[in-house]
XYZ file of C-alpha atoms in Angstrom:
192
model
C 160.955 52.629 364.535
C 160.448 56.298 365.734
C 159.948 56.903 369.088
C 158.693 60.442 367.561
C 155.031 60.901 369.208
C 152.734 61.016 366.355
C 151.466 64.398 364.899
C 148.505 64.184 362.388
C 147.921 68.102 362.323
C 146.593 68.946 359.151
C 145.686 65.547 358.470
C 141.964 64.166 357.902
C 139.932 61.806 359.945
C 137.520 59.788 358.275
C 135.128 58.106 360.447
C 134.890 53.902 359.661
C 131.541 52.577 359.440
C 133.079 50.587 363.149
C 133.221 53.710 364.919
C 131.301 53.338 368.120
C 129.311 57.176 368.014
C 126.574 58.429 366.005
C 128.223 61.781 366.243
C 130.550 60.654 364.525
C 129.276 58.383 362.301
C 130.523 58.974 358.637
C 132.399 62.179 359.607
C 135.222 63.884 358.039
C 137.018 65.726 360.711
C 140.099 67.961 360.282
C 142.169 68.222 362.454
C 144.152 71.712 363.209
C 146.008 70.462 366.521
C 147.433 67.400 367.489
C 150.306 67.293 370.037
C 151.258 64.792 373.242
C 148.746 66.758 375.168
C 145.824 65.409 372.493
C 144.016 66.312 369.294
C 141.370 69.195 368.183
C 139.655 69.119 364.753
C 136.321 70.175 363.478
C 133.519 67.994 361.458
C 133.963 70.069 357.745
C 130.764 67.510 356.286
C 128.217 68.299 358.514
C 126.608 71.302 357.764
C 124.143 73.093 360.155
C 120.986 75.159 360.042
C 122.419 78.250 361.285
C 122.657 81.012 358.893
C 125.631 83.078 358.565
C 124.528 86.296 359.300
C 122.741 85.406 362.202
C 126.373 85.044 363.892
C 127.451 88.313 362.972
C 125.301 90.033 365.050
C 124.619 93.887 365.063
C 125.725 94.620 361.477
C 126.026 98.724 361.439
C 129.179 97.561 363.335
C 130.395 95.795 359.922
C 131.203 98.934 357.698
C 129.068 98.485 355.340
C 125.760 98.045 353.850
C 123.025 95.307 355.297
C 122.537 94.312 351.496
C 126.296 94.014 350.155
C 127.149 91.963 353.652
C 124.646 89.489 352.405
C 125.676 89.080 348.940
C 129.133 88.207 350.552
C 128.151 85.914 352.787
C 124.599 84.615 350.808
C 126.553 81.367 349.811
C 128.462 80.234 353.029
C 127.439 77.518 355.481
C 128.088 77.250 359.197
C 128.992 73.732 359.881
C 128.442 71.561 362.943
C 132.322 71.145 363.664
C 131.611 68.957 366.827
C 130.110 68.291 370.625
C 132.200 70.344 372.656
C 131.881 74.184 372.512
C 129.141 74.402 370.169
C 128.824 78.507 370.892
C 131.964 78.968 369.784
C 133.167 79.583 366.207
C 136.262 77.940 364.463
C 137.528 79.142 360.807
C 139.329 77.246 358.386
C 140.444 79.361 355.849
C 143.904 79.439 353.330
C 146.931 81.174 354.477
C 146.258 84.287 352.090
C 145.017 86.611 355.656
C 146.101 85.846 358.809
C 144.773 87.351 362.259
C 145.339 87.818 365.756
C 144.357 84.360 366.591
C 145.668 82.054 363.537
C 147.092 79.320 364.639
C 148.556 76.329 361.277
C 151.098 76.752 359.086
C 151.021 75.303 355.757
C 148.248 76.403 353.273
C 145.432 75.901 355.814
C 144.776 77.694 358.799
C 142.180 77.828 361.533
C 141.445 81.657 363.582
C 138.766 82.041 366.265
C 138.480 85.607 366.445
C 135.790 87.451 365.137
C 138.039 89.792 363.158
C 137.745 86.827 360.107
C 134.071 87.091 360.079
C 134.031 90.802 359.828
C 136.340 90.749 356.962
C 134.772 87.766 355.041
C 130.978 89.691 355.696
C 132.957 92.761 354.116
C 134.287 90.512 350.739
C 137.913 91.009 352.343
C 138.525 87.973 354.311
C 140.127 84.762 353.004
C 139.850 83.053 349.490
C 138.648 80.174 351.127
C 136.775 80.248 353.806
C 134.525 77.570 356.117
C 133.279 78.249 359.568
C 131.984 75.381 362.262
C 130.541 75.878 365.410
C 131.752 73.685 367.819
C 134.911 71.144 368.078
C 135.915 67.639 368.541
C 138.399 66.746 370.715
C 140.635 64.329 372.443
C 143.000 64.241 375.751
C 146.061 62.716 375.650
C 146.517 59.297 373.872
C 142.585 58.910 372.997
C 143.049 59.835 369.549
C 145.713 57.005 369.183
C 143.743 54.608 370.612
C 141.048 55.049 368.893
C 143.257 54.544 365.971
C 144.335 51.391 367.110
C 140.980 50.358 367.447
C 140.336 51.361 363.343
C 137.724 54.163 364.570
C 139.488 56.432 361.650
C 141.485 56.380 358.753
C 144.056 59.460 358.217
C 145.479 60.464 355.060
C 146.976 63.917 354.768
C 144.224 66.939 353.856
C 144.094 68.771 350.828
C 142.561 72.344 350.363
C 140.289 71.055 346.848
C 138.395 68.539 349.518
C 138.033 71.045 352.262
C 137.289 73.805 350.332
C 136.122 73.518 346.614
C 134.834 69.907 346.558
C 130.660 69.848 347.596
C 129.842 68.871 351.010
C 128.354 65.789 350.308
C 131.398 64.384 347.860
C 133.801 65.287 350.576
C 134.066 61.991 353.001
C 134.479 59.666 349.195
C 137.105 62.795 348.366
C 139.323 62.130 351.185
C 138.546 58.554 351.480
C 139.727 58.003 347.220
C 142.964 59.588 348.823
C 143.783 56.892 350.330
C 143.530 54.692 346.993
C 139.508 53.286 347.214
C 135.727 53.360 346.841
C 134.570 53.540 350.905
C 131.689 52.026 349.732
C 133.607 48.547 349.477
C 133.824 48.896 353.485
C 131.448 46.721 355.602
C 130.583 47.914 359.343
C 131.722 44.153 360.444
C 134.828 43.466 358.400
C 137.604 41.936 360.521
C 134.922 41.077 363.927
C 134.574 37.154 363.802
């Protein structure tokens, strides 16, 4: 046995039909960070009202013209990535462009600078590209016991399920990772 504290960056979440929150409830939840000192993901099938150009704010400042930013970004959702922070905006995005504030390695990064916006509204950010406002998060040793208490499933995340794969497919996506139909799962399996 390891005595290795476990590391689930780049790993999924998916929420059990057990888990105790209705925030949570039927989530899939990336997670960018986890370390001893706890875990930060964002929700990636939750996707919000918000339009994207509304968080780009004064766009003379962009470089180019009001109607070519929108046909760039006329497509894109902004997700509800979780409770905490919710004015503040996370982007997942592959490793093709990197920025001041990129933190990952491996094929799929998170930045929270603006910079990523302002090239994406220009049709020069990122192939892929997905933006949340807000985060979930957890101090130090909730994550794994929650775990323990089979609030999640993990299985390691792919870039087709984050970014190709339609919103609504994406919690069955990750979950036929793991080798089944989630529909099979009852809310009361294993509670006598």
């Amino acid at each position: 046995m390891s005595d290795s504290p476990l590391n689930l960056s780049g790993h999924f979440l998916i929420a059990m039909p057990t888990i105790e929150s209705d925030i949570f409830d039927g989530t899939l939840i990336y997670l960018f960070d986890h370390n001893q000192d706890g875990a930060v993901g964002l929700i990636v099938n939750q996707p919000s009202t918000i339009p994207f150009i509304e968080l780009l704010g004064d766009l003379s400042t962009i470089g180019e013209s009001e109607e070519d930013i929108e046909k760039n970004v006329a497509d894109t959702w902004v997700y509800f990535g979780g409770p905490l922070n919710s004015d503040k905006g996370f982007v997942l995005h592959s490793a093709d462009k990197t920025y001041r504030s990129t933190i990952g390695n491996g094929r799929i990064l998170m930045t929270s600078s603006k910079d990523v916006l302002l090239d994406y509204a220009r049709g020069q950010g990122p192939k892929h590209f997905m933006l949340a406002l807000g985060y979930a998060g957890w101090g130090p040793g909730q994550l794994e016991d929650e775990l323990a208490r089979n609030a999640w499933l993990t299985v390691k995340a792919t870039e087709e399920v984050l970014f190709t794969c339609p919103v609504v497919e994406r919690y069955h996506r990750a979950m036929s990772l793991l080798g089944f139909n989630p529909d099979v799962l009852l809310g009361d399996i294993g509670h006598a």
